[in-house]
XYZ file of C-alpha atoms in Angstrom:
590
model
C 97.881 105.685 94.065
C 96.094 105.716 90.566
C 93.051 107.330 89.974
C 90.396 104.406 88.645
C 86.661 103.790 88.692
C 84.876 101.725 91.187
C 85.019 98.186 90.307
C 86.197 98.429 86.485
C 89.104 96.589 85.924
C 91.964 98.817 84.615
C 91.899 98.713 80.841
C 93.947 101.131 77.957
C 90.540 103.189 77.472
C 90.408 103.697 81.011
C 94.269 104.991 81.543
C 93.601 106.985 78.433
C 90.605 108.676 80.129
C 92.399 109.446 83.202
C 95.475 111.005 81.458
C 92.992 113.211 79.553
C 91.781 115.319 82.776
C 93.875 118.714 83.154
C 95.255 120.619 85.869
C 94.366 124.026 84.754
C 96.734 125.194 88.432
C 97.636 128.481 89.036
C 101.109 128.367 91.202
C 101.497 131.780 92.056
C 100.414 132.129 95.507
C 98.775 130.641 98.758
C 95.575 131.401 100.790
C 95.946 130.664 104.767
C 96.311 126.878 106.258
C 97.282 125.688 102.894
C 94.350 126.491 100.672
C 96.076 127.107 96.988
C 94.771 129.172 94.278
C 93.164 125.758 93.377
C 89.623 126.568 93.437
C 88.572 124.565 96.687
C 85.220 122.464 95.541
C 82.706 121.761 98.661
C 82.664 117.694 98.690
C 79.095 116.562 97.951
C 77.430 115.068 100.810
C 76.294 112.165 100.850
C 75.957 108.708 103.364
C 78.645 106.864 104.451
C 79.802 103.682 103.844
C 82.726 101.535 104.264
C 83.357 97.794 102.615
C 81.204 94.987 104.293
C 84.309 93.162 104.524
C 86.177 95.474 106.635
C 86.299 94.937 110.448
C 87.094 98.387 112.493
C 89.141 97.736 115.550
C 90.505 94.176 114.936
C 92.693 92.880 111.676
C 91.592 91.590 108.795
C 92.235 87.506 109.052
C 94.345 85.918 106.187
C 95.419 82.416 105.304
C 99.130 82.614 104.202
C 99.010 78.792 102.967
C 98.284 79.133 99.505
C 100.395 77.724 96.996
C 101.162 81.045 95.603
C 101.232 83.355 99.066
C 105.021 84.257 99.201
C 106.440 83.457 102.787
C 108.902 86.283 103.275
C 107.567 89.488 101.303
C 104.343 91.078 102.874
C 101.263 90.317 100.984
C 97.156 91.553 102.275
C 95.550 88.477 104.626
C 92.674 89.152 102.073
C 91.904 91.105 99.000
C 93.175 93.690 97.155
C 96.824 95.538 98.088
C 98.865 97.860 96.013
C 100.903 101.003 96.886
C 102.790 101.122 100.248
C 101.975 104.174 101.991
C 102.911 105.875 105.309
C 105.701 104.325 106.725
C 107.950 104.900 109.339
C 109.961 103.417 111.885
C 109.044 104.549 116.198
C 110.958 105.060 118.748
C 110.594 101.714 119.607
C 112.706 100.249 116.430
C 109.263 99.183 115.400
C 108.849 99.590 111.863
C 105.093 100.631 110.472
C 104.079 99.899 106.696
C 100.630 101.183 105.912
C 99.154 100.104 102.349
C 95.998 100.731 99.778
C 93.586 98.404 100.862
C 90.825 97.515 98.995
C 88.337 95.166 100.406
C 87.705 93.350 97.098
C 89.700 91.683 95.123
C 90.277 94.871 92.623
C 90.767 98.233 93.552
C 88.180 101.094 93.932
C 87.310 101.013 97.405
C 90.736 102.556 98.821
C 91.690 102.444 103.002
C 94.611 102.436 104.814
C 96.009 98.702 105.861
C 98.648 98.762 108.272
C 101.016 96.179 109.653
C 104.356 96.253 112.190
C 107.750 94.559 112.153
C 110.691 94.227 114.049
C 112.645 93.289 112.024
C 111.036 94.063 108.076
C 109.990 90.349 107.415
C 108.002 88.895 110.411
C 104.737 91.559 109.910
C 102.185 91.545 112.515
C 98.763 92.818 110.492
C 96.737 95.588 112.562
C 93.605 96.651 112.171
C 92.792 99.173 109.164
C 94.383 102.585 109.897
C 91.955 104.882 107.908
C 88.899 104.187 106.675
C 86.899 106.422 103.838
C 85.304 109.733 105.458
C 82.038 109.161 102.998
C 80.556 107.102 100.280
C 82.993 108.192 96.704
C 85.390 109.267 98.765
C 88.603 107.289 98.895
C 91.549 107.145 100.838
C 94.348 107.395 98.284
C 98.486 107.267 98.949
C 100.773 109.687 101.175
C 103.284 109.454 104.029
C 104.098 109.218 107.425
C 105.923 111.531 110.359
C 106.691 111.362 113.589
C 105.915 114.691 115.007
C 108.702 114.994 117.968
C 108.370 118.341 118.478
C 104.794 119.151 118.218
C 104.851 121.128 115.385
C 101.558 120.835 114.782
C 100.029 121.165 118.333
C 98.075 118.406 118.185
C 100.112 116.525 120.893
C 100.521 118.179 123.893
C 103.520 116.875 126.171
C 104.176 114.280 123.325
C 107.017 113.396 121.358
C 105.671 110.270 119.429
C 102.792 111.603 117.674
C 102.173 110.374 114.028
C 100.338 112.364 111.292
C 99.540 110.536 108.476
C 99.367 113.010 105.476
C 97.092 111.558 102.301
C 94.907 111.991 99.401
C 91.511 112.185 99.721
C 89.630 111.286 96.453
C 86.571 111.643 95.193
C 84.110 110.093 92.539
C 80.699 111.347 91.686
C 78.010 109.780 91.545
C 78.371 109.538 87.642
C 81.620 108.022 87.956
C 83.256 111.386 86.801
C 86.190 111.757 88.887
C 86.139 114.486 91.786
C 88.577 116.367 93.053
C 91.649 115.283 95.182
C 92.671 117.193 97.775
C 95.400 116.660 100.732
C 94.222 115.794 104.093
C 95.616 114.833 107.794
C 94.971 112.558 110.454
C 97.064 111.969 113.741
C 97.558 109.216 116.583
C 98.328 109.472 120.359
C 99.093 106.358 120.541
C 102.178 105.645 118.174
C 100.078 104.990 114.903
C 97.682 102.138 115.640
C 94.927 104.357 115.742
C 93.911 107.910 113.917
C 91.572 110.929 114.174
C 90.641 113.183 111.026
C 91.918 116.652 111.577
C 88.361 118.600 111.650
C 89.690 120.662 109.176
C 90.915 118.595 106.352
C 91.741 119.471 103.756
C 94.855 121.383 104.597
C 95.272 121.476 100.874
C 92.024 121.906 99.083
C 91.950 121.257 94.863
C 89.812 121.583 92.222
C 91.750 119.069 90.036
C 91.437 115.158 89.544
C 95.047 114.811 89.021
C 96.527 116.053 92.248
C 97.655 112.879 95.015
C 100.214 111.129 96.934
C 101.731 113.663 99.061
C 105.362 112.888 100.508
C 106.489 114.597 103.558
C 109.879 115.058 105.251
C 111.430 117.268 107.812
C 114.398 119.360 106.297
C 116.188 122.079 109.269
C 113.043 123.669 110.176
C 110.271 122.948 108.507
C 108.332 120.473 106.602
C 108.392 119.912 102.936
C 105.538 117.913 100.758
C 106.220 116.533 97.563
C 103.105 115.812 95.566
C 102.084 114.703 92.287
C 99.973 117.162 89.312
C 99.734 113.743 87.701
C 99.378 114.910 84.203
C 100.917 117.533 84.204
C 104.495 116.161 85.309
C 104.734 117.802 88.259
C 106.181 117.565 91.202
C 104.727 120.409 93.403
C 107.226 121.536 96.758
C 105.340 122.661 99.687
C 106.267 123.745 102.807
C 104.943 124.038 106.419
C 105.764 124.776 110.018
C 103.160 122.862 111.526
C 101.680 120.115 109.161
C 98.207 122.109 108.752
C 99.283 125.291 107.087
C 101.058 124.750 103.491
C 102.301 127.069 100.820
C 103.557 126.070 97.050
C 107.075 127.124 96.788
C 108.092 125.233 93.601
C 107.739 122.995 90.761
C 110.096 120.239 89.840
C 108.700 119.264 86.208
C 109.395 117.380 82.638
C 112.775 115.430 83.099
C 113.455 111.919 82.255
C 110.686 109.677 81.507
C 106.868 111.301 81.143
C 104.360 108.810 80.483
C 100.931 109.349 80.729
C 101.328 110.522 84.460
C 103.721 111.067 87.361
C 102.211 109.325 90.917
C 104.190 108.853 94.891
C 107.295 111.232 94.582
C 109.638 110.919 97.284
C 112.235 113.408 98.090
C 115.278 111.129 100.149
C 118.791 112.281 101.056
C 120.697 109.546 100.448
C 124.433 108.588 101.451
C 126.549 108.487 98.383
C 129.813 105.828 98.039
C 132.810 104.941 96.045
C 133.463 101.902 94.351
C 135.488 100.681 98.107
C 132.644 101.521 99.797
C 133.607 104.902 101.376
C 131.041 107.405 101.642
C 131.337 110.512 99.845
C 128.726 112.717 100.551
C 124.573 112.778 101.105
C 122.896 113.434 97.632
C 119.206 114.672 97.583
C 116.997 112.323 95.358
C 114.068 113.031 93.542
C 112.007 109.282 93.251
C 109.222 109.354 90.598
C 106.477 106.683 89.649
C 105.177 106.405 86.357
C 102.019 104.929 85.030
C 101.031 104.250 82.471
C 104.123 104.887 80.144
C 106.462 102.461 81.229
C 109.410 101.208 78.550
C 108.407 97.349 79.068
C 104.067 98.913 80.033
C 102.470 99.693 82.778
C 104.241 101.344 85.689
C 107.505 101.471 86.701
C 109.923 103.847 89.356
C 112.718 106.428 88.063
C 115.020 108.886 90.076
C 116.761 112.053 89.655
C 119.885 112.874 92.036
C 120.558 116.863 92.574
C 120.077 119.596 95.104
C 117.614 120.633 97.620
C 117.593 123.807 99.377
C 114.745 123.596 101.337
C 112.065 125.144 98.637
C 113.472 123.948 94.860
C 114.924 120.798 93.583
C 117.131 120.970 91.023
C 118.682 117.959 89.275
C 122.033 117.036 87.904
C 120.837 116.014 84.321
C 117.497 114.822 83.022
C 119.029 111.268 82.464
C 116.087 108.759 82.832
C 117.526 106.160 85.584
C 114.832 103.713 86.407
C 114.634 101.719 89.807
C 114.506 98.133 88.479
C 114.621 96.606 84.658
C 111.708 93.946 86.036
C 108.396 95.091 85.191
C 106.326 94.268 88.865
C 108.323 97.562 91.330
C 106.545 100.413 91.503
C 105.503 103.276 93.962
C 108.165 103.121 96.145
C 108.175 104.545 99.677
C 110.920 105.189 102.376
C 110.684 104.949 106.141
C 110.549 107.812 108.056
C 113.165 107.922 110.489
C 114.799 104.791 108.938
C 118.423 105.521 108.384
C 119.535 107.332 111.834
C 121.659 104.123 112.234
C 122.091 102.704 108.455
C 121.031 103.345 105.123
C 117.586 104.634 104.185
C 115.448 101.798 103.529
C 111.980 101.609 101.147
C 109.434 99.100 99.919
C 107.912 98.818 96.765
C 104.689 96.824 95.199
C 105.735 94.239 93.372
C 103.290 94.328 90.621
C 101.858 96.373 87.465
C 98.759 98.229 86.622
C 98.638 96.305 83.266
C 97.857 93.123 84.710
C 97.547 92.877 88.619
C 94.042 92.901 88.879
C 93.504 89.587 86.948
C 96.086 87.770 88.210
C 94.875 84.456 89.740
C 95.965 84.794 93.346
C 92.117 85.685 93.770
C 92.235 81.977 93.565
C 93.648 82.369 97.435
C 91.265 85.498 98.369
C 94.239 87.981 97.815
C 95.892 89.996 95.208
C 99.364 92.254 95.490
C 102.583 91.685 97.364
C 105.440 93.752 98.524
C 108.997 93.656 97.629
C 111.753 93.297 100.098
C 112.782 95.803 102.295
C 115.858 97.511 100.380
C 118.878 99.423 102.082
C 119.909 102.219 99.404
C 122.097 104.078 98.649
C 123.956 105.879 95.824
C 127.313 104.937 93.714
C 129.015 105.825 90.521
C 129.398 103.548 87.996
C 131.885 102.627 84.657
C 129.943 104.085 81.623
C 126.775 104.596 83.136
C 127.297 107.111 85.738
C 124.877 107.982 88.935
C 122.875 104.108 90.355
C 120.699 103.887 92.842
C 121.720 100.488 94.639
C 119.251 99.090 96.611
C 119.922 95.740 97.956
C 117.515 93.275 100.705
C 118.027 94.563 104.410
C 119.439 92.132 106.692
C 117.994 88.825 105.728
C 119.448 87.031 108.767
C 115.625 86.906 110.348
C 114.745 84.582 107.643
C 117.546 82.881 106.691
C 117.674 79.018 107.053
C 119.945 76.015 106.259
C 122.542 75.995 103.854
C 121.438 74.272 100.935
C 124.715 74.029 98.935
C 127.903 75.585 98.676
C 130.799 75.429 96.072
C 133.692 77.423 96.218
C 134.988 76.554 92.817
C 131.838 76.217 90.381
C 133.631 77.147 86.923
C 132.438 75.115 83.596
C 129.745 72.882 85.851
C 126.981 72.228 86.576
C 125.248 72.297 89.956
C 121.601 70.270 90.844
C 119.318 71.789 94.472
C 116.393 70.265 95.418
C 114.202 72.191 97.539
C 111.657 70.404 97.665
C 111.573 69.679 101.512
C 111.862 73.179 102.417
C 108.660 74.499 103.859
C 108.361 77.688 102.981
C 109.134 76.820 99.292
C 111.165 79.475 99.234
C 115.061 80.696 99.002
C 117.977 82.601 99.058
C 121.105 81.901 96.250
C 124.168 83.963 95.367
C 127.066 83.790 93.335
C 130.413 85.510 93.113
C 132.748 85.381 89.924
C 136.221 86.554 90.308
C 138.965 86.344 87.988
C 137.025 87.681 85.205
C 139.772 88.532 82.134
C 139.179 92.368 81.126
C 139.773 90.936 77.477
C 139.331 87.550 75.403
C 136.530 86.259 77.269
C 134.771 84.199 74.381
C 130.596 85.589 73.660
C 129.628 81.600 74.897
C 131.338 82.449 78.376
C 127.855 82.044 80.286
C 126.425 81.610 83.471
C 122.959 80.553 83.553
C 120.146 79.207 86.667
C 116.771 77.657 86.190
C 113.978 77.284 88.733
C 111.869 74.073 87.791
C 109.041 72.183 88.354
C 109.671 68.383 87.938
C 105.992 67.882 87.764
C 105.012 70.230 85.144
C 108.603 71.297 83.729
C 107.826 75.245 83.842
C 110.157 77.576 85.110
C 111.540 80.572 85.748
C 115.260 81.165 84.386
C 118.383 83.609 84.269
C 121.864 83.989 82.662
C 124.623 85.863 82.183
C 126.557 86.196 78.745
C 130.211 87.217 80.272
C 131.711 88.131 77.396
C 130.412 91.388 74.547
C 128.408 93.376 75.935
C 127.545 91.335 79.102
C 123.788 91.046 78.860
C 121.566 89.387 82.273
C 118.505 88.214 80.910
C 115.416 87.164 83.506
C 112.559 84.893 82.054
C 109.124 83.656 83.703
C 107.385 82.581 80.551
C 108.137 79.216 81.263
C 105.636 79.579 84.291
C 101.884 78.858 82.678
C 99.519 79.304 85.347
C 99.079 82.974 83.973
C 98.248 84.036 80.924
C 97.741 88.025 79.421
C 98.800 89.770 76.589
C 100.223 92.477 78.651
C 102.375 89.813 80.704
C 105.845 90.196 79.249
C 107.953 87.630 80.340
C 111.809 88.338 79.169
C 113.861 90.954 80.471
C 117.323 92.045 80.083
C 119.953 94.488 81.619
C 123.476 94.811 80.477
C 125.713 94.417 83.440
C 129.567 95.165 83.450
C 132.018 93.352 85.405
C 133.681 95.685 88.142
C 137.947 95.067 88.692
C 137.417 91.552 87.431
C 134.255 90.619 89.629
C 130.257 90.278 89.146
C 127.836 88.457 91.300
C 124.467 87.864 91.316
C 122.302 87.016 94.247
C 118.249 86.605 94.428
C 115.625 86.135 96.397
C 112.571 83.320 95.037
C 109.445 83.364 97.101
C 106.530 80.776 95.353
C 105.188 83.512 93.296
C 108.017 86.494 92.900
C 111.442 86.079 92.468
C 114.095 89.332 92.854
C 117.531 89.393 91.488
C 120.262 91.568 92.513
C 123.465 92.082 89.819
C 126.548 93.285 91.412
C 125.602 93.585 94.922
C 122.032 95.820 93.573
C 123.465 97.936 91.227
C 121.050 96.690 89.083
C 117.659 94.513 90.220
C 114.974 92.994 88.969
C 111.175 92.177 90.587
C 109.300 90.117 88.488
C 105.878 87.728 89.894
C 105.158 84.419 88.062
C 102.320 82.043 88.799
C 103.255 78.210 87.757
C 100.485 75.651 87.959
C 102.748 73.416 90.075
C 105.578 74.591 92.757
C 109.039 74.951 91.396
C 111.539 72.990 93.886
C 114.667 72.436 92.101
C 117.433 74.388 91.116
C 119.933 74.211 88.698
C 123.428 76.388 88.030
C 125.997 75.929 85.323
C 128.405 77.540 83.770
C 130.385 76.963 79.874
C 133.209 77.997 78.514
C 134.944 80.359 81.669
C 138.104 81.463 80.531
C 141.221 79.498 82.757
C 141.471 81.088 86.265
C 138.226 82.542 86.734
C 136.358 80.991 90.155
C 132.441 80.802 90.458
C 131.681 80.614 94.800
C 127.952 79.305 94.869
C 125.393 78.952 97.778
C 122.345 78.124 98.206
C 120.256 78.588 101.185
C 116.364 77.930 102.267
C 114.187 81.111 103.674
C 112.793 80.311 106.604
C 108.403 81.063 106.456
C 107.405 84.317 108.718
C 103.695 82.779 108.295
C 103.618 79.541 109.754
C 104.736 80.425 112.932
C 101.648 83.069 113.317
C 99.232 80.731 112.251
C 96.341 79.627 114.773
C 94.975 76.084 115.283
C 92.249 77.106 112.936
C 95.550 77.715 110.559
C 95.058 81.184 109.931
C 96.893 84.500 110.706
C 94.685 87.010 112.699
C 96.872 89.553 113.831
C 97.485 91.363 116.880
C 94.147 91.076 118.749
C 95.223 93.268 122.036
C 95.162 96.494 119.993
C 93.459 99.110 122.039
C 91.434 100.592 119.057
C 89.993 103.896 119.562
C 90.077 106.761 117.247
C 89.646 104.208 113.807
C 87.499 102.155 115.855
C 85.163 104.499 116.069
C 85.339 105.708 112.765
C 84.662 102.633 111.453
C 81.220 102.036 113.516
C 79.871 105.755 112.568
C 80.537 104.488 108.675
C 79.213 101.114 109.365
C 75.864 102.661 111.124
C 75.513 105.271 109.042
């Protein structure tokens, strides 16, 4: 989670002011229950408050019908979203995504959202997990565990308690920005409601720049990674018990700087060949940058390498970014996610630069989440170490089949959508038979998603032969305009043994491409001023004997099923709230 005034939106003064605050951090040593040499500054006191628009003990209500509310990615029922935070997956196979919440349609005014799945599309929104402990102070990003074995002692004969671990931020009452320091707050009842250890922090700070703490269990003990923003470093603690922390190491200055590093995430991940065998579990470092992106604004980068426990070290200081889409940042995996399959994350599917203008306001809500992404890592021709992420099971959601071609070579194919509900689908396409030489530089495959109303779209293609660029465009959507809006990107994606495919994911508002089964991806939002419903695919000039297999299929709405006669989506209303519940009243009264 950035750092940002109250209420301003983000502008290039503003990220230039925040970059400007220093560390000034002494690593040598520790004071007990996880007290650094960081000066620890006593938080002014002052009344509380919380956002009038934020109910404690029931969820927020949301209307999912809007025109630009995606049907299958998680957006807010109302206001302002943006990093995912805590997440993690019970012993229930219920999977928990909690999320900055602001209660406005910008951000300033940071809680904790939180909503539960089944399955990672049909979301059930719960009432807000944390809520601010004071007036200018703000709940900022961190993680989620389950503590099985009571580490911490806060849950006697209990093996599903959940400590959320977070930044607590402050602002003065000149705007300056406080401190941020680490705090903790735990649920006996499986993470629907929470109770603020009475001794937070269990990292104290005297810096500005010091936020989104990542923890993970590794043999016996807990490690936190955590961001010196500007600085560009990644700070590893460990703990035996979630309260008490000491600063073993830094991980600093490799790949791509910025103006500051935010949400680290230390994952092991399973590592495969080309066949799909897996090789071995790699440690990966997974760093968000903002501002200082190649295309602006944010994006995501990684770093595979070692990790002993207490230092990270990396195999080069190649910069590998996450997506070549400018709308995937801060990046989180589930806890306890891939004890049966591949870790999976989310991302936010949007960009500092722009995403607090953008004009799903229009709708009462701003920020949506990507799809939930299996990973894992390969090795490819050329390039080397890729993170592949690619959507988790998208049976849930998936609905009738469209079209389907097996042999789509120098055509063109014509989908109308326009019945579908959800406006929204699913399309792949597989190309086999690919020449390794003479393939002439018009050999192209190319999509377009169109309005027939307004004729904007939102278009791709694939140049086959030279140096096999993918190109992604939304410019030809016009309901949004901004300077910083970039609406062209481009990847250069090599053919693998004679094969490429592409499949994609468009949802009214984002679309998200996949090149060669996620070896490289692309999230990108668009706003048109009318619905795009038809598709088109063609390909010109394939060399003889290469085959194009096409399909087409509509996504199925995880809304409109949750809707009530009143036609909006309140949530689960049978939540026994407690611990936030109360919390919410004392900041409501006081």
């Amino acid at each position: 989670m950035r750092s940002q005034p109250v209420n301003l939106l983000i502008s290039l003064s503003s990220a230039l002011q925040l970059a400007s605050y220093g560390l000034g951090l002494d690593y040598s040593s520790t004071t007990p229950h996880g007290t650094s040499t960081l000066t620890s500054i006593a938080t002014p006191t002052s009344g509380f408050s919380v956002g009038a628009n934020v109910p404690s003990g029931s969820p927020v209500v949301g209307n999912y019908a809007g025109q630009y509310r995606p049907q299958v990615h998680y957006s807010p029922p109302t206001h302002f979203m943006n990093d995912p935070n805590g997440m993690f997956r019970d012993e229930n196979n219920t999977w928990h995504l909690y999320y900055q919440y602001s209660p406005q349609n910008v951000a300033g005014n940071q809680h904790w959202g939180h909503a539960t799945s089944m399955d990672l599309y049909h979301w059930t929104n719960q009432p807000i997990a944390l809520f601010p402990p004071k007036k200018n102070v703000h709940v900022f990003s961190g993680s989620a565990v389950v503590d099985t074995n009571n580490t911490s002692g806060l849950f006697p004969n209990q093996t599903n308690g959940v400590v959320l671990i977070y930044t607590l931020s402050e602002t003065y009452a000149d705007d300056a920005p406080g401190p941020q320091t680490q705090a903790i707050a735990y649920s006996h009842d499986g993470g629907f409601n929470f109770i603020p250890y009475e001794h937070n922090p269990v990292i104290a700070s005297n810096s500005s720049q010091f936020r989104d703490p990542k923890v993970i269990w590794y043999e016996d003990h807990w490690v936190m990674v955590v961001a010196f923003a500007t600085e560009f470093v990644i700070g590893i603690y460990t703990s035996p018990n979630l309260i008490d922390w000491t600063l073993r190491s830094n991980f600093s200055d490799f790949g791509l700087l910025g103006l500051q590093w935010e949400c680290p995430n230390l994952v092991y991940i399973p590592y495969y060949d080309d066949q799909g065998q897996k090789l071995d579990d790699v440690w990966t470092m997974v760093i968000s940058i903002n501002p200082g992106a190649p295309l602006g604004g944010c994006i995501t980068e990684y770093y595979p390498g070692k990790f002993n426990g207490t230092h990270f070290e990396a195999f080069d200081s190649v910069t590998r970014l996450t997506d070549f889409g400018k709308d995937n940042y801060a990046a989180q995996f589930f806890h306890q996610a891939s004890r049966d399959h591949d870790p999976v994350h989310m991302a936010w599917a949007s960009n500092w630069q722009y995403t607090q203008t953008v004009p799903t306001a229009d709708e009462n809500w701003r920020g949506v989440m990507t799809l939930p992404r299996q990973t894992y890592l390969t090795k490819t021709d050329r390039v080397g170490w890729k993170l592949v992420t690619k959507p988790y099971d998208l049976r849930p959601i998936m609905g009738e089949t469209l079209a389907f071609n097996e042999s789509h070579a120098n055509n063109t194919m014509m989908v109308d959508f326009s019945k579908v509900d959800s406006n929204a689908v699913y399309w792949e396409v597989n190309v086999t038979g690919i020449p390794e030489h003479k393939i002439p530089s018009t050999a192209t495959l190319n999509f377009t998603f169109l309005s027939p109303l307004t004729a904007e779209y939102v278009r791709g293609g694939y140049y086959l032969g030279g140096d096999t660029p993918f190109y992604l465009d939304r410019g030809g959507a016009k309901g949004f305009d901004n300077v910083f809006f970039t609406d062209k990107f481009a990847v250069n994606s090599l053919p693998h043994k004679g094969t490429w495919s592409l499949s994609g994911v468009l949802d009214r508002s984002i679309i998200e491409v996949f090149l060669n089964g996620g070896v490289d991806c692309a999230t990108a939002v668009y706003f048109a001023t009318q619905p795009l419903t038809l598709m088109t695919l063609s390909t010109f000039d394939l060399p003889q004997g290469v085959r194009v297999a096409t399909r087409v299929n509509a996504l199925q709405s995880v809304w409109a099923a949750m809707e009530n006669n009143d036609g909006l989506v309140h949530g689960n209303q049978s939540v026994n709230a407690t611990g936030s519940e109360d919390i919410g009243y004392l900041l409501q009264s006081s």
